[in-house]
Short mmCIF file of C-alpha atoms in Angstrom, two decimals:
data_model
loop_
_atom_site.label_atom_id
_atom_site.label_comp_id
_atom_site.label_asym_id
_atom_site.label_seq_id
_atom_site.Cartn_x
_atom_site.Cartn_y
_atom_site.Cartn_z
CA UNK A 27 -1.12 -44.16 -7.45
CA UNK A 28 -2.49 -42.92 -4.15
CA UNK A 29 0.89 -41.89 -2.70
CA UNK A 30 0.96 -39.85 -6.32
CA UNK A 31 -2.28 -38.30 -5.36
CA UNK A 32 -1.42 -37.28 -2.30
CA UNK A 33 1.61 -35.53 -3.08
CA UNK A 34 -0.34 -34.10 -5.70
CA UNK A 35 -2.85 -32.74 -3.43
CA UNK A 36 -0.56 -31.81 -0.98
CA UNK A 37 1.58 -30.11 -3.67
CA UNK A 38 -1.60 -27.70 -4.96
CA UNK A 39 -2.48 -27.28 -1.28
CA UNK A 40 1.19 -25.87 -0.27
CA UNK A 41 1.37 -23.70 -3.33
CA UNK A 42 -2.31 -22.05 -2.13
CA UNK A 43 -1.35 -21.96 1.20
CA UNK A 44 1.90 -20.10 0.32
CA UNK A 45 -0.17 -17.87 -1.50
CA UNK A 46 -2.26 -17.10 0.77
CA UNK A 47 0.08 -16.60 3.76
CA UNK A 48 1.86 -13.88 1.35
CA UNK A 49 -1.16 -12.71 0.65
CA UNK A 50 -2.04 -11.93 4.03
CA UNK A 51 1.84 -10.65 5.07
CA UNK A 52 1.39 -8.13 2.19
CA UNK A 53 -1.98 -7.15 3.99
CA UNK A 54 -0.23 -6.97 7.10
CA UNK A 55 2.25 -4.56 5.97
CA UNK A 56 0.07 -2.34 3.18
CA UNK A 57 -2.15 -1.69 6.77
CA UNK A 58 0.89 -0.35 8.32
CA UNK A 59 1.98 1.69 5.79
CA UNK A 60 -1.48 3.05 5.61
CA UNK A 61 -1.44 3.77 9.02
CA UNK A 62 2.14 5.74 9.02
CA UNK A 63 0.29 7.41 6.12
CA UNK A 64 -2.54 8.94 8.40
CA UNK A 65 0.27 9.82 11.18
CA UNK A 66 2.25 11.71 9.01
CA UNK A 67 -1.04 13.48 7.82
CA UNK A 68 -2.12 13.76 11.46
CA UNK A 69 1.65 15.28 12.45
CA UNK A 70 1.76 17.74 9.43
CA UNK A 71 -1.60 18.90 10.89
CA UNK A 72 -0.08 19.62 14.50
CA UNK A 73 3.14 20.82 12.97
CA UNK A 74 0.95 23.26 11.16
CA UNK A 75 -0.55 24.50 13.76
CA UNK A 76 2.35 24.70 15.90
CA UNK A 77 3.76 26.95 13.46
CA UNK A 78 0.92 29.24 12.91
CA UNK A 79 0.88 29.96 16.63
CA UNK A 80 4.54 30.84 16.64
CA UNK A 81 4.31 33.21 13.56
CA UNK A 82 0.99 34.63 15.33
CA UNK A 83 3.47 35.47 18.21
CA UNK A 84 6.48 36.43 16.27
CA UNK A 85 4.01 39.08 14.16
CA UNK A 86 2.61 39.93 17.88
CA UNK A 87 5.79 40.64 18.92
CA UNK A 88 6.90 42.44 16.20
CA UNK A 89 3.34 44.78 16.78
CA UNK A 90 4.61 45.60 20.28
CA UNK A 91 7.73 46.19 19.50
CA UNK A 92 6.95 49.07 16.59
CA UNK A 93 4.27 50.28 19.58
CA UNK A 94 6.17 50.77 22.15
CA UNK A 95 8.64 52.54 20.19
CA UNK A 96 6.38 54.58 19.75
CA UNK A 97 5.95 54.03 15.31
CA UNK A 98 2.60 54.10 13.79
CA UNK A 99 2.02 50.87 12.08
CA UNK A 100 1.54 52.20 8.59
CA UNK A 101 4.18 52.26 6.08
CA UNK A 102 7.48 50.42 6.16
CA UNK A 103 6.16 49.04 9.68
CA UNK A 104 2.98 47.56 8.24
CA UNK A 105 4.69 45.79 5.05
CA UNK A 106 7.27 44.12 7.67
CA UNK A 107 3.94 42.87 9.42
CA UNK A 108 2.48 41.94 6.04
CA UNK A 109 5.80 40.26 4.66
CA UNK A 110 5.64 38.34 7.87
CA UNK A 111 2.44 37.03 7.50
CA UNK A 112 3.12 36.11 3.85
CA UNK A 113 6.00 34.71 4.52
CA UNK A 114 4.05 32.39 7.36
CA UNK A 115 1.87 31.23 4.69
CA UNK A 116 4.11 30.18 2.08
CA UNK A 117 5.81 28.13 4.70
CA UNK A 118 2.45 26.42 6.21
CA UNK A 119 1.57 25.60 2.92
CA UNK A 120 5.77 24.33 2.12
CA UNK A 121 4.82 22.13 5.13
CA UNK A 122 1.39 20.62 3.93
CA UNK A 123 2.96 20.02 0.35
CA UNK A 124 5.37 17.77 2.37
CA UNK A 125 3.28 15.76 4.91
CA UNK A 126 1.09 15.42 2.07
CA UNK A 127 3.51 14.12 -0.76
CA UNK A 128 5.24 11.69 2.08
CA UNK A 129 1.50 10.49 2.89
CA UNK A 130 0.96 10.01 -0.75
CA UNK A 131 4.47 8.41 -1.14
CA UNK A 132 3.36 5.47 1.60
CA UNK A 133 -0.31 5.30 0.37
CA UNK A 134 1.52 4.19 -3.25
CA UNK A 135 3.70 1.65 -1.96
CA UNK A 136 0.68 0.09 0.63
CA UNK A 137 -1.38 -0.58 -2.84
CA UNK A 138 2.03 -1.62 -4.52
CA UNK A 139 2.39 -3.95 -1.90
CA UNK A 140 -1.43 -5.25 -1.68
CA UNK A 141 -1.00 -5.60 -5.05
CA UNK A 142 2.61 -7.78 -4.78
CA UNK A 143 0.00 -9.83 -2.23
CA UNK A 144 -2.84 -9.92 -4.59
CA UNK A 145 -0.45 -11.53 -7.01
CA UNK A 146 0.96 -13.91 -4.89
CA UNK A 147 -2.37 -15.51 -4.09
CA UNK A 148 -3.14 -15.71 -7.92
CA UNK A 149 -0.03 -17.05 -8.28
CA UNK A 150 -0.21 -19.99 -6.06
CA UNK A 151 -3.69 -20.48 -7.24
CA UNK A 152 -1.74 -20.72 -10.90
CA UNK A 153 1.35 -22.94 -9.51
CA UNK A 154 -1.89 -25.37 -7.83
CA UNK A 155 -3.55 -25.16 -11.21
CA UNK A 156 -0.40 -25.87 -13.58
CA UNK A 157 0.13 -28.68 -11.24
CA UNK A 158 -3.17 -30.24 -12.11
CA UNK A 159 -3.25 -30.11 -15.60
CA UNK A 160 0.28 -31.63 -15.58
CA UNK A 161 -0.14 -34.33 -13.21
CA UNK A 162 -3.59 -34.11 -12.19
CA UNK A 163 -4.44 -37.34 -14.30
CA UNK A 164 -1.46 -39.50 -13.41
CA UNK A 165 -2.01 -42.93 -14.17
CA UNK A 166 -5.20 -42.45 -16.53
CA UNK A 167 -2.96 -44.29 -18.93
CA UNK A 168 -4.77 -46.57 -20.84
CA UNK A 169 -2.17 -49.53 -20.41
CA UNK A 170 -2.23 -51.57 -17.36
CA UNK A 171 -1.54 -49.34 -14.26
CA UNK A 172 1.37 -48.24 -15.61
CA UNK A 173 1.46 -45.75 -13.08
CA UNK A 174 3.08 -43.13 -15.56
CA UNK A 175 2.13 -39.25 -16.64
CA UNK A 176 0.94 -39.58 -20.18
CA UNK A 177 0.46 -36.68 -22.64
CA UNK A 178 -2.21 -38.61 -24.32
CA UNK A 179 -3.89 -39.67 -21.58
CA UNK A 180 -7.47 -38.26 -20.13
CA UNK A 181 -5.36 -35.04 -19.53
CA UNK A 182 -8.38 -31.88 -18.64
CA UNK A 183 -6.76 -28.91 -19.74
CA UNK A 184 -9.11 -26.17 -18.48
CA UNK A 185 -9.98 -22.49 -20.76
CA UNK A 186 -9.64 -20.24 -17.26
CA UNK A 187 -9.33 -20.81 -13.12
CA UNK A 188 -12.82 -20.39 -12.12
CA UNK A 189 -13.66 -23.78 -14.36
CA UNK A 190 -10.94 -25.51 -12.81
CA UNK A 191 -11.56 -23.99 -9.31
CA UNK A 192 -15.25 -25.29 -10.21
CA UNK A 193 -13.74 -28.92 -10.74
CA UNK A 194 -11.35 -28.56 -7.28
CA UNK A 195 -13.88 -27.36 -5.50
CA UNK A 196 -13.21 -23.90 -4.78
#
């Protein structure tokens, strides 16, 4: 009966241990997902403003080049300027949409994952449980040390974990 309670123990304690260790993987990699969130939010940023200073220099460029040619910019010559500018905006903002819906994209799977983590732990928490109330009164038969799992024994079947976690000592 001791060897039985042993293995028992040992049993619950390998399923919470397992539970834990996923637990703590899935923490592991939800941090570094979070993390390659903030670096694609911190390289959109730079990308962003690498971009604005080229189109500052490309609509610079295209200033000089109308002056020195000696065109007033009015007319056709501003609206290039102006479609140039729009045209720089609609693509900074193209760019923030998409560092921001691949920063999104990995924040989602880092809970996901926490989550799958979250769920192991409960899980082995459950496995260590089930285990108990199956086997966790082996041998409170009422014949002589029979030694056997009996249905109709002193079985404790608990209502939820925290009463049983109570009676394990959690």
């Amino acid at each position: 009966m001791a060897t039985t309670s042993v293995l028992l123990g040992s049993s619950m304690g390998l399923e919470i241990v397992s539970g834990l260790f996923n637990m703590n993987a899935s923490e592991s990699q939800a941090s570094a997902l979070r993390s390659q969130a903030s670096l694609v939010r911190a390289e959109t940023a730079a990308e962003i403003e690498r971009y604005k200073i080229s189109a500052s220099r490309y609509k610079a460029s295209q200033k000089m080049a109308y002056i020195k040619s000696g065109v007033q910019i009015e007319g056709s010559p501003l609206d290039v300027l102006d479609e140039t500018a729009r045209t720089a905006s609609e693509n900074i903002s193209a760019i923030r949409a998409q560092g921001e819906a691949e920063a999104t994209k990995l924040t989602s799977q880092a809970r996901q994952v926490r989550s799958a983590g979250r769920a192991a732990l409960v899980g082995g928490f459950t496995k260590a449980a089930g285990l108990y109330a199956m086997y966790g009164d082996f041998g409170a038969t009422k014949g002589p040390g029979t030694g056997m799992y009996n249905p109709g024994s002193n079985l404790n079947l608990y209502s939820n974990t925290s009463e049983l976690g109570k009676r394990l000592g959690f």
